[in-house]
Short mmCIF file of C-alpha atoms and ligand atoms in Angstrom, two decimals:
data_model
loop_
_atom_site.label_atom_id
_atom_site.label_comp_id
_atom_site.label_asym_id
_atom_site.label_seq_id
_atom_site.Cartn_x
_atom_site.Cartn_y
_atom_site.Cartn_z
CA MET A 1 -0.22 0.11 0.05
CA SER A 2 1.24 3.13 -0.74
CA ILE A 3 0.45 6.62 0.87
CA LEU A 4 0.73 9.86 -0.12
CA VAL A 5 0.14 12.99 2.04
CA MET A 6 -1.76 15.80 -0.18
CA LYS A 7 -2.38 19.02 1.17
CA PHE A 8 -4.55 22.75 0.49
CA GLY A 9 -4.11 26.16 1.90
CA GLY A 10 -6.56 28.32 2.58
CA THR A 11 -7.07 29.94 -1.08
CA SER A 12 -6.92 25.93 -2.42
CA VAL A 13 -9.81 25.76 -0.51
CA ALA A 14 -11.64 29.08 -0.44
CA THR A 15 -14.27 28.04 -1.88
CA LEU A 16 -17.15 25.04 -2.92
CA ASP A 17 -15.50 25.39 -6.57
CA ARG A 18 -11.93 25.36 -5.61
CA ILE A 19 -12.73 22.42 -3.31
CA HIS A 20 -14.07 20.32 -5.61
CA ARG A 21 -11.11 20.92 -8.28
CA ALA A 22 -8.87 20.11 -4.76
CA SER A 23 -10.53 16.75 -4.54
CA LYS A 24 -10.22 16.52 -8.32
CA ARG A 25 -6.68 15.70 -8.27
CA VAL A 26 -7.09 14.07 -5.03
CA ALA A 27 -8.99 11.96 -7.33
CA ALA A 28 -6.50 11.18 -9.96
CA GLU A 29 -4.41 10.21 -7.28
CA VAL A 30 -6.35 7.49 -6.04
CA ALA A 31 -6.14 6.18 -9.34
CA LYS A 32 -3.18 5.77 -10.21
CA GLY A 33 -3.58 3.27 -6.70
CA HIS A 34 -2.52 5.89 -3.68
CA ASP A 35 -4.50 5.95 -0.44
CA VAL A 36 -4.08 9.27 0.00
CA ILE A 37 -4.34 11.79 3.34
CA VAL A 38 -5.66 14.89 2.77
CA ILE A 39 -5.14 17.56 4.74
CA VAL A 40 -6.98 20.84 4.67
CA SER A 41 -5.72 24.41 5.49
CA ALA A 42 -9.52 26.81 6.94
CA MET A 43 -10.80 28.44 3.28
CA SER A 44 -8.71 31.56 3.01
CA GLY A 45 -9.35 34.44 5.59
CA LYS A 46 -11.53 32.51 7.54
CA THR A 47 -8.31 31.97 10.41
CA ASN A 48 -7.84 36.17 10.50
CA GLU A 49 -11.63 36.26 10.84
CA LEU A 50 -11.53 33.80 13.93
CA VAL A 51 -7.78 35.58 15.80
CA GLY A 52 -9.71 38.87 14.76
CA TRP A 53 -12.72 37.78 16.19
CA VAL A 54 -10.30 36.77 19.76
CA ASN A 55 -8.54 39.45 20.31
CA GLU A 56 -11.08 42.10 19.69
CA SER A 57 -13.59 39.75 23.02
CA SER A 58 -9.97 39.61 25.04
CA PRO A 59 -6.58 41.67 23.96
CA LEU A 60 -4.47 39.80 26.20
CA PHE A 61 -6.45 36.54 25.27
CA ASP A 62 -6.43 32.72 27.30
CA ALA A 63 -4.70 30.69 24.21
CA ARG A 64 -6.19 27.53 24.57
CA GLU A 65 -10.28 29.26 24.57
CA TYR A 66 -7.87 30.87 21.20
CA ASP A 67 -7.37 27.71 20.37
CA ALA A 68 -10.88 26.59 20.63
CA VAL A 69 -11.41 29.17 18.09
CA VAL A 70 -10.10 29.10 15.48
CA SER A 71 -8.96 26.28 15.22
CA SER A 72 -12.58 26.09 13.71
CA GLY A 73 -11.91 26.73 10.61
CA GLU A 74 -9.73 23.47 9.67
CA ASN A 75 -12.84 21.52 10.44
CA VAL A 76 -15.64 22.77 7.93
CA THR A 77 -13.27 22.15 4.90
CA ALA A 78 -12.07 19.34 5.77
CA GLY A 79 -15.53 17.83 6.20
CA LEU A 80 -16.67 19.60 2.83
CA MET A 81 -14.16 17.86 1.34
CA ALA A 82 -14.76 14.74 2.61
CA LEU A 83 -18.53 14.93 1.57
CA ARG A 84 -17.31 16.49 -2.31
CA LEU A 85 -14.96 13.13 -3.33
CA GLN A 86 -17.48 10.94 -1.52
CA GLU A 87 -20.20 12.22 -4.39
CA MET A 88 -17.30 12.03 -6.53
CA ASP A 89 -17.92 7.86 -5.09
CA ILE A 90 -14.89 7.75 -3.28
CA PRO A 91 -15.19 6.48 -0.01
CA ALA A 92 -13.06 9.34 2.04
CA ARG A 93 -14.31 10.37 5.24
CA SER A 94 -13.08 13.63 7.51
CA TRP A 95 -11.29 13.47 10.75
CA GLN A 96 -10.84 16.23 13.05
CA GLY A 97 -6.96 16.46 15.11
CA TRP A 98 -7.74 14.95 17.83
CA GLN A 99 -9.89 11.78 16.08
CA VAL A 100 -6.92 10.61 14.92
CA PRO A 101 -5.54 11.89 17.67
CA VAL A 102 -2.69 14.03 16.62
CA LYS A 103 -1.34 14.28 20.03
CA THR A 104 0.74 17.90 20.98
CA THR A 105 2.50 19.54 24.05
CA SER A 106 -0.04 22.08 25.63
CA ALA A 107 1.95 25.30 24.35
CA HIS A 108 -1.46 26.79 22.97
CA SER A 109 -1.27 29.11 20.22
CA SER A 110 2.16 27.67 19.41
CA ALA A 111 2.20 23.83 19.80
CA ARG A 112 4.42 21.43 18.87
CA ILE A 113 3.08 17.09 17.53
CA GLU A 114 4.87 14.76 19.32
CA GLU A 115 2.81 11.52 17.89
CA ILE A 116 -0.12 10.51 15.93
CA PRO A 117 -0.76 7.41 15.95
CA SER A 118 -1.29 5.99 12.67
CA GLU A 119 -3.35 2.74 13.61
CA ASN A 120 -7.03 4.34 13.34
CA ILE A 121 -6.48 5.43 9.85
CA LEU A 122 -4.97 2.27 8.56
CA ARG A 123 -7.54 0.42 9.72
CA LYS A 124 -9.58 2.79 8.00
CA PHE A 125 -7.71 2.28 4.82
CA GLY A 126 -7.92 -1.06 5.87
CA GLU A 127 -11.11 -1.88 5.67
CA GLY A 128 -11.53 0.16 1.81
CA MET A 129 -11.29 4.27 2.80
CA LYS A 130 -9.46 5.71 -0.04
CA VAL A 131 -9.64 9.08 1.72
CA ALA A 132 -8.90 11.02 5.07
CA VAL A 133 -9.50 14.00 5.49
CA VAL A 134 -7.62 15.06 8.26
CA ALA A 135 -8.46 18.98 9.12
CA GLY A 136 -4.76 20.94 9.49
CA PHE A 137 -3.50 22.84 11.93
CA GLN A 138 -4.76 21.39 15.31
CA GLY A 139 -4.28 18.30 17.93
CA ILE A 140 -5.14 17.46 21.38
CA SER A 141 -2.52 18.37 24.63
CA PRO A 142 -2.42 15.34 26.24
CA GLU A 143 -4.20 17.78 28.97
CA GLY A 144 -7.69 16.76 26.79
CA ARG A 145 -7.95 20.06 25.13
CA ILE A 146 -7.17 21.21 21.79
CA THR A 147 -4.17 22.56 20.53
CA THR A 148 -3.28 24.61 17.16
CA LEU A 149 0.48 25.23 16.20
CA GLY A 150 0.77 28.13 15.14
CA ARG A 151 -0.22 29.94 11.80
CA GLY A 152 0.48 28.41 8.61
CA GLY A 153 0.95 24.99 11.07
CA SER A 154 -1.58 23.06 8.15
CA ASP A 155 2.22 22.44 6.19
CA THR A 156 3.66 20.35 9.25
CA THR A 157 0.72 18.78 10.19
CA ALA A 158 1.02 17.58 5.91
CA VAL A 159 5.11 16.73 6.44
CA ALA A 160 4.31 14.84 9.73
CA PHE A 161 1.26 13.01 8.74
CA ALA A 162 4.20 11.54 5.63
CA ALA A 163 6.87 11.39 8.16
CA ALA A 164 4.37 9.14 11.13
CA PHE A 165 2.82 7.03 8.07
CA LYS A 166 5.77 6.66 5.80
CA ALA A 167 4.36 7.96 2.47
CA VAL A 168 6.24 8.34 -0.44
CA ARG A 169 5.53 12.13 -0.93
CA CYS A 170 3.52 15.32 0.61
CA ASP A 171 2.72 17.04 -2.04
CA ILE A 172 2.09 20.42 -0.43
CA TYR A 173 -0.25 22.78 -2.88
CA THR A 174 -0.56 26.36 -2.78
CA ASP A 175 -1.16 29.32 -4.90
CA VAL A 176 2.05 29.86 -6.22
CA ASP A 177 3.56 26.91 -8.43
CA GLY A 178 6.72 26.34 -6.30
CA VAL A 179 10.00 28.28 -3.80
CA TYR A 180 10.80 31.28 -5.48
CA THR A 181 13.84 33.12 -5.23
CA THR A 182 11.84 35.57 -3.15
CA ASP A 183 7.81 36.28 -2.24
CA PRO A 184 6.61 36.92 -6.45
CA ARG A 185 3.55 39.21 -5.50
CA ILE A 186 6.30 42.13 -4.44
CA CYS A 187 9.54 41.55 -6.80
CA ASP A 188 8.54 40.93 -10.46
CA LYS A 189 11.67 39.71 -11.39
CA ALA A 190 11.16 36.14 -8.69
CA ARG A 191 12.13 32.82 -9.89
CA LYS A 192 11.18 29.90 -9.12
CA LEU A 193 13.07 27.18 -8.24
CA ASP A 194 14.02 24.13 -9.52
CA ARG A 195 15.32 22.56 -6.13
CA ILE A 196 16.05 23.95 -3.17
CA ALA A 197 18.14 22.41 -0.11
CA PHE A 198 15.81 21.97 3.24
CA GLU A 199 18.79 24.97 5.21
CA GLU A 200 17.49 26.88 3.15
CA MET A 201 13.63 26.63 2.81
CA LEU A 202 14.21 26.10 6.86
CA GLU A 203 15.70 30.01 7.22
CA LEU A 204 13.66 31.34 4.49
CA ALA A 205 10.69 30.34 6.04
CA SER A 206 11.95 31.86 9.60
CA LEU A 207 12.52 34.63 8.33
CA GLY A 208 8.88 35.33 6.82
CA ALA A 209 8.53 33.43 3.40
CA LYS A 210 5.09 31.85 4.78
CA VAL A 211 4.76 29.34 1.97
CA LEU A 212 6.00 26.29 4.32
CA GLN A 213 5.76 26.91 7.87
CA THR A 214 9.52 27.16 9.36
CA ARG A 215 8.42 23.53 11.53
CA SER A 216 7.18 21.54 8.45
CA VAL A 217 10.82 22.03 7.25
CA GLU A 218 12.72 21.42 10.33
CA LEU A 219 9.72 18.13 10.39
CA ALA A 220 10.92 17.25 6.65
CA MET A 221 14.41 17.32 6.53
CA ARG A 222 14.87 14.97 10.40
CA TYR A 223 11.94 12.75 8.82
CA LYS A 224 13.66 12.46 5.07
CA VAL A 225 10.28 12.98 3.55
CA LYS A 226 10.27 14.53 0.11
CA LEU A 227 8.73 17.77 0.16
CA ARG A 228 7.06 19.28 -2.87
CA VAL A 229 5.55 23.01 -3.28
CA LEU A 230 3.13 23.41 -5.63
CA SER A 231 0.06 25.22 -7.37
CA SER A 232 -3.59 24.22 -7.32
CA PHE A 233 -4.43 25.84 -10.05
CA GLU A 234 -2.39 24.55 -13.18
CA GLU A 235 -1.97 21.47 -14.67
CA GLN A 236 1.02 19.58 -12.85
CA SER A 237 3.88 16.91 -14.54
CA ASP A 238 5.47 14.70 -11.73
CA GLU A 239 8.12 17.62 -12.57
CA ALA A 240 6.20 20.45 -11.75
CA GLY A 241 6.85 22.68 -8.53
CA THR A 242 10.10 23.15 -6.49
CA LEU A 243 11.36 20.48 -4.19
CA VAL A 244 12.70 20.39 -1.32
CA CYS A 245 15.67 17.90 -0.68
CA ASP A 246 19.68 17.78 0.39
CA GLU A 247 22.28 19.96 -0.43
CA GLU A 248 23.46 17.10 -1.72
CA ASP A 249 21.09 16.34 -4.94
CA ILE A 250 21.27 20.98 -6.54
CA MET A 251 24.25 20.43 -8.63
CA GLU A 252 24.15 24.30 -8.78
CA SER A 253 22.88 27.09 -6.50
CA ASN A 254 24.22 30.75 -6.54
CA VAL A 255 25.57 32.12 -3.44
CA VAL A 256 22.15 33.90 -2.30
CA ALA A 257 18.84 31.18 -3.21
CA GLY A 258 16.83 33.77 -1.50
CA VAL A 259 15.03 36.61 -0.34
CA ALA A 260 12.83 37.28 2.86
CA TYR A 261 11.19 39.19 4.19
CA SER A 262 8.76 40.05 7.58
CA ARG A 263 6.70 42.15 7.02
CA ASP A 264 5.33 43.13 11.43
CA GLU A 265 7.91 43.51 12.73
CA ALA A 266 8.24 45.70 16.28
CA LYS A 267 11.37 47.18 17.85
CA MET A 268 10.98 48.11 21.43
CA THR A 269 14.07 50.31 22.88
CA LEU A 270 14.15 49.95 27.29
CA ILE A 271 16.16 53.43 27.98
CA SER A 272 17.94 53.35 30.65
CA VAL A 273 18.95 49.93 32.24
CA ALA A 274 21.41 49.99 34.80
CA ASP A 275 24.28 48.03 33.47
CA ARG A 276 24.47 45.32 35.53
CA PRO A 277 25.37 41.19 35.36
CA GLY A 278 22.13 39.38 35.71
CA ILE A 279 20.05 43.14 33.88
CA ALA A 280 19.69 40.84 29.63
CA ALA A 281 18.66 37.42 32.02
CA ALA A 282 16.80 40.26 33.56
CA ILE A 283 14.53 41.73 30.97
CA PHE A 284 14.52 38.33 28.52
CA GLY A 285 13.30 35.72 31.50
CA PRO A 286 9.66 37.90 31.71
CA LEU A 287 9.21 38.02 28.08
CA SER A 288 9.78 34.78 27.49
CA GLU A 289 7.60 33.82 30.06
CA ALA A 290 5.12 35.32 29.18
CA GLY A 291 5.14 34.30 25.28
CA VAL A 292 7.14 36.61 23.37
CA ASN A 293 9.14 35.69 20.47
CA VAL A 294 11.81 38.03 20.55
CA ASP A 295 13.82 38.35 17.95
CA MET A 296 17.29 41.06 17.12
CA ILE A 297 18.93 41.90 20.48
CA VAL A 298 21.07 44.82 20.64
CA GLN A 299 22.78 46.59 24.11
CA ASN A 300 24.00 49.32 23.03
CA ILE A 301 26.97 51.13 24.83
CA SER A 302 27.00 52.25 28.56
CA GLU A 303 27.40 55.67 29.26
CA GLU A 304 27.90 55.87 33.78
CA GLY A 305 26.40 52.59 33.99
CA ARG A 306 23.73 52.86 32.30
CA THR A 307 22.38 51.54 28.69
CA ASP A 308 20.08 51.32 26.36
CA MET A 309 18.58 47.54 24.91
CA THR A 310 16.69 46.93 22.07
CA PHE A 311 14.67 44.10 20.18
CA SER A 312 12.45 42.99 18.12
CA CYS A 313 9.79 40.87 18.09
CA PRO A 314 6.56 40.88 16.57
CA THR A 315 3.87 42.57 16.56
CA ASP A 316 0.39 41.18 18.03
CA GLN A 317 2.87 40.86 20.57
CA VAL A 318 4.08 43.94 21.27
CA LEU A 319 0.83 44.33 24.35
CA ARG A 320 2.01 41.16 25.96
CA ALA A 321 5.90 42.71 25.72
CA GLU A 322 5.07 46.22 27.42
CA LYS A 323 3.15 44.39 30.20
CA ALA A 324 5.95 41.59 31.07
CA LEU A 325 8.71 44.68 31.53
CA ASN A 326 6.17 47.13 33.10
CA GLU A 327 5.68 44.97 35.78
CA ALA A 328 9.07 43.13 36.09
CA LYS A 329 9.53 46.61 36.81
CA GLU A 330 7.03 46.91 39.47
CA ARG A 331 8.28 43.88 40.72
CA GLY A 332 12.35 45.65 41.38
CA ASP A 333 13.63 43.68 39.08
CA ILE A 334 14.44 45.69 36.26
CA ASN A 335 14.84 49.84 36.65
CA PHE A 336 14.96 51.81 32.94
CA HIS A 337 13.22 55.08 32.44
CA ASP A 338 11.24 54.49 29.17
CA LEU A 339 10.16 51.61 26.64
CA VAL A 340 9.41 52.74 23.22
CA ALA A 341 7.67 50.88 21.33
CA ASP A 342 8.66 51.25 17.19
CA LYS A 343 5.52 49.26 15.50
CA GLY A 344 6.46 50.81 12.02
CA VAL A 345 9.90 47.88 10.75
CA ALA A 346 9.90 45.60 8.96
CA LYS A 347 13.24 42.52 8.39
CA VAL A 348 15.04 41.53 5.82
CA SER A 349 17.15 39.07 5.11
CA VAL A 350 19.21 37.25 2.54
CA VAL A 351 19.99 33.80 2.96
CA GLY A 352 22.27 30.70 1.31
CA ILE A 353 24.23 28.09 2.05
CA GLY A 354 27.48 29.01 -0.52
CA MET A 355 27.91 32.04 2.10
CA ARG A 356 29.47 29.98 4.25
CA SER A 357 32.16 30.05 1.78
CA HIS A 358 31.61 33.64 -0.03
CA ALA A 359 33.21 37.12 1.55
CA GLY A 360 31.31 40.65 1.11
CA VAL A 361 28.18 39.23 0.78
CA ALA A 362 27.37 41.60 3.94
CA ALA A 363 28.72 44.31 2.12
CA GLN A 364 26.92 43.96 -1.10
CA MET A 365 23.70 43.90 0.93
CA PHE A 366 24.80 47.58 3.31
CA ARG A 367 26.08 48.38 -0.24
CA ALA A 368 22.28 48.46 -1.52
CA LEU A 369 20.13 48.72 0.64
CA SER A 370 22.03 52.51 1.02
CA LYS A 371 22.15 53.33 -2.28
CA GLU A 372 18.27 53.35 -2.68
CA GLY A 373 19.02 55.50 0.84
CA ILE A 374 17.36 52.51 3.69
CA ASN A 375 18.72 53.23 6.91
CA ILE A 376 19.60 49.45 8.66
CA LYS A 377 18.20 50.20 12.65
CA VAL A 378 19.34 46.23 13.37
CA ILE A 379 21.38 44.68 12.22
CA THR A 380 22.28 40.06 12.81
CA THR A 381 24.61 37.53 11.57
CA SER A 382 24.45 33.77 10.82
CA GLU A 383 26.30 31.67 9.48
CA ILE A 384 24.13 31.50 6.39
CA LYS A 385 22.05 34.32 6.54
CA ILE A 386 22.04 38.09 7.21
CA SER A 387 19.12 39.98 8.77
CA VAL A 388 18.55 44.08 8.50
CA LEU A 389 15.88 46.05 10.45
CA ILE A 390 14.47 48.95 7.55
CA ASP A 391 11.92 51.12 7.97
CA ARG A 392 8.56 49.04 6.79
CA LYS A 393 8.16 51.26 3.78
CA TYR A 394 10.64 50.72 2.59
CA MET A 395 10.29 46.85 2.88
CA GLU A 396 9.09 46.13 -0.88
CA LEU A 397 12.11 48.24 -2.24
CA ALA A 398 15.10 47.16 -0.20
CA VAL A 399 14.23 43.35 -1.61
CA GLN A 400 13.26 43.74 -4.82
CA ALA A 401 17.17 46.19 -4.14
CA LEU A 402 18.32 42.94 -3.01
CA HIS A 403 16.85 39.94 -6.15
CA ASP A 404 18.92 42.77 -8.17
CA THR A 405 21.84 42.91 -6.29
CA PHE A 406 22.27 39.01 -6.30
CA ASP A 407 21.61 38.46 -9.66
CA LEU A 408 18.71 36.33 -8.17
CA ASP A 409 16.71 36.63 -11.72
CA LYS A 410 19.52 33.92 -13.46
CA ALA A 411 19.73 30.63 -11.91
CA ALA A 412 23.75 29.80 -11.10
P1 ADP B 1 -1.69 28.35 1.40
O1 ADP B 1 -2.44 29.61 2.14
O2 ADP B 1 -1.49 28.05 0.11
O3 ADP B 1 -1.09 27.65 2.77
P2 ADP B 1 0.75 30.58 2.08
O4 ADP B 1 -0.16 32.32 1.92
O5 ADP B 1 0.56 29.99 3.44
O6 ADP B 1 -0.10 29.79 1.73
O7 ADP B 1 1.82 30.68 1.60
C1 ADP B 1 2.16 31.18 -0.22
C2 ADP B 1 2.33 32.23 -0.24
O8 ADP B 1 3.80 32.21 -0.18
C3 ADP B 1 2.85 32.97 -1.53
O9 ADP B 1 1.14 33.55 -1.70
C4 ADP B 1 3.15 34.29 -1.30
O10 ADP B 1 3.03 35.26 -1.70
C5 ADP B 1 4.26 33.85 -0.35
N1 ADP B 1 5.87 34.15 -0.46
C6 ADP B 1 7.12 34.24 0.66
N2 ADP B 1 8.32 33.94 -0.15
C7 ADP B 1 7.87 33.06 -1.52
C8 ADP B 1 9.07 32.48 -1.56
N3 ADP B 1 9.94 32.95 -1.32
N4 ADP B 1 8.05 31.39 -2.35
C9 ADP B 1 7.18 31.37 -3.21
N5 ADP B 1 6.21 32.35 -1.94
C10 ADP B 1 6.15 33.26 -1.39
N1 LIG B 2 -5.24 27.68 8.99
C1 LIG B 2 -3.96 28.39 9.30
C2 LIG B 2 -3.41 29.81 8.74
O1 LIG B 2 -3.97 30.40 8.05
C3 LIG B 2 -3.22 27.25 9.40
C4 LIG B 2 -2.46 26.96 7.36
O2 LIG B 2 -3.88 28.24 6.67
O3 LIG B 2 -1.61 26.71 7.68
O4 LIG B 2 -2.59 30.30 9.70
MG1 MG B 3 0.46 28.54 4.48
#
């Protein structure tokens, strides 16, 4: 028995008509002899709407209830797709996360999958079911409550199922026909890649390229899942889309593989903090406990024993960050004069394995930005990426300028 995992994102199931179209693709794979596990997202826009309702009801919401609400979009599409397949005489059944069960940690709103027992679904395949339509993005905690896997989490559901069921392949159907050198929606010259290395995809995803959720790439890399990204709107051949694969399986590649951006960043600065041993721990401990994902950190030069500390985090976590820091100040754990939040910044990054062996990428990046008159507020680097924080209004210009300077429109 060969199992294939097919994941359809929000735009691919946005209407009944599109669910119908996706079902036809599933039927074609069933006709080839596969048992298929379909992972579905909520209809596009649905999860945003649900998140909006939660925020409106309770700005510093209880994450258990957030999960109860935002997981619901996927339940609808799973049921609708199963119905559609049944109409096509294909034995199909929908599964919510808890029914499989997709066992996760209890980190509500960003839970991790711990185990997916395969017995229930395999038994149903044994009894003649041809398609299991599973609601993506959701699972169940050890306490028995519904959890979600973080935005974009259906990708991770798909790869986790592919690993658990030893699927022949995990096909991620989306609204672009593969992974590009940068988001084709903001750069006309973006070029589709036939292959991309796991490590590069991992960095691009974690730096904002939302075509795949970061965790899904991590899992695919660890469990050697054959992962492909392709369009649900175009005719497909077996060679279509982009294969995410090992570095060794790529013949030639550019020094810089791609440019990623993250639009909704905030830069927070604690003004005049006492500069003493333990101060970083006293600041970032409470932030981490409050669930704030701190990204870049800069400590400025200290004068007369006091310094400014700057960090970045997603804009929707600013409220939590402010609360955590003000509480720490009230407890007397830290002492600062002011806390300034700049919610108008974005992060732009270049990624490439080639940077390990090529010097000068950072200098070229900074030159390209300076030529456009773009001021860099914070810089971070690692072995295969360089990120800068800039004013959000220059984000698209920066992405285009970097795409140009590294000639990403041309293959290696
Ligand atoms: P889905 O709803 O199918 O999960 P997403 O919206 O989450 O789709 O992800 C697909 C989107 O990712 C594309 O529409 C595109 O705008 C964006 N994207 C960002 N970076 C890239 C990239 N490097 N290659 C392809 N798409 C990208
Ligand atoms: N519906 C969820 C989201 O919009 C999960 C997903 O689509 O992957 O984040
Ligand atoms: Mg997605």
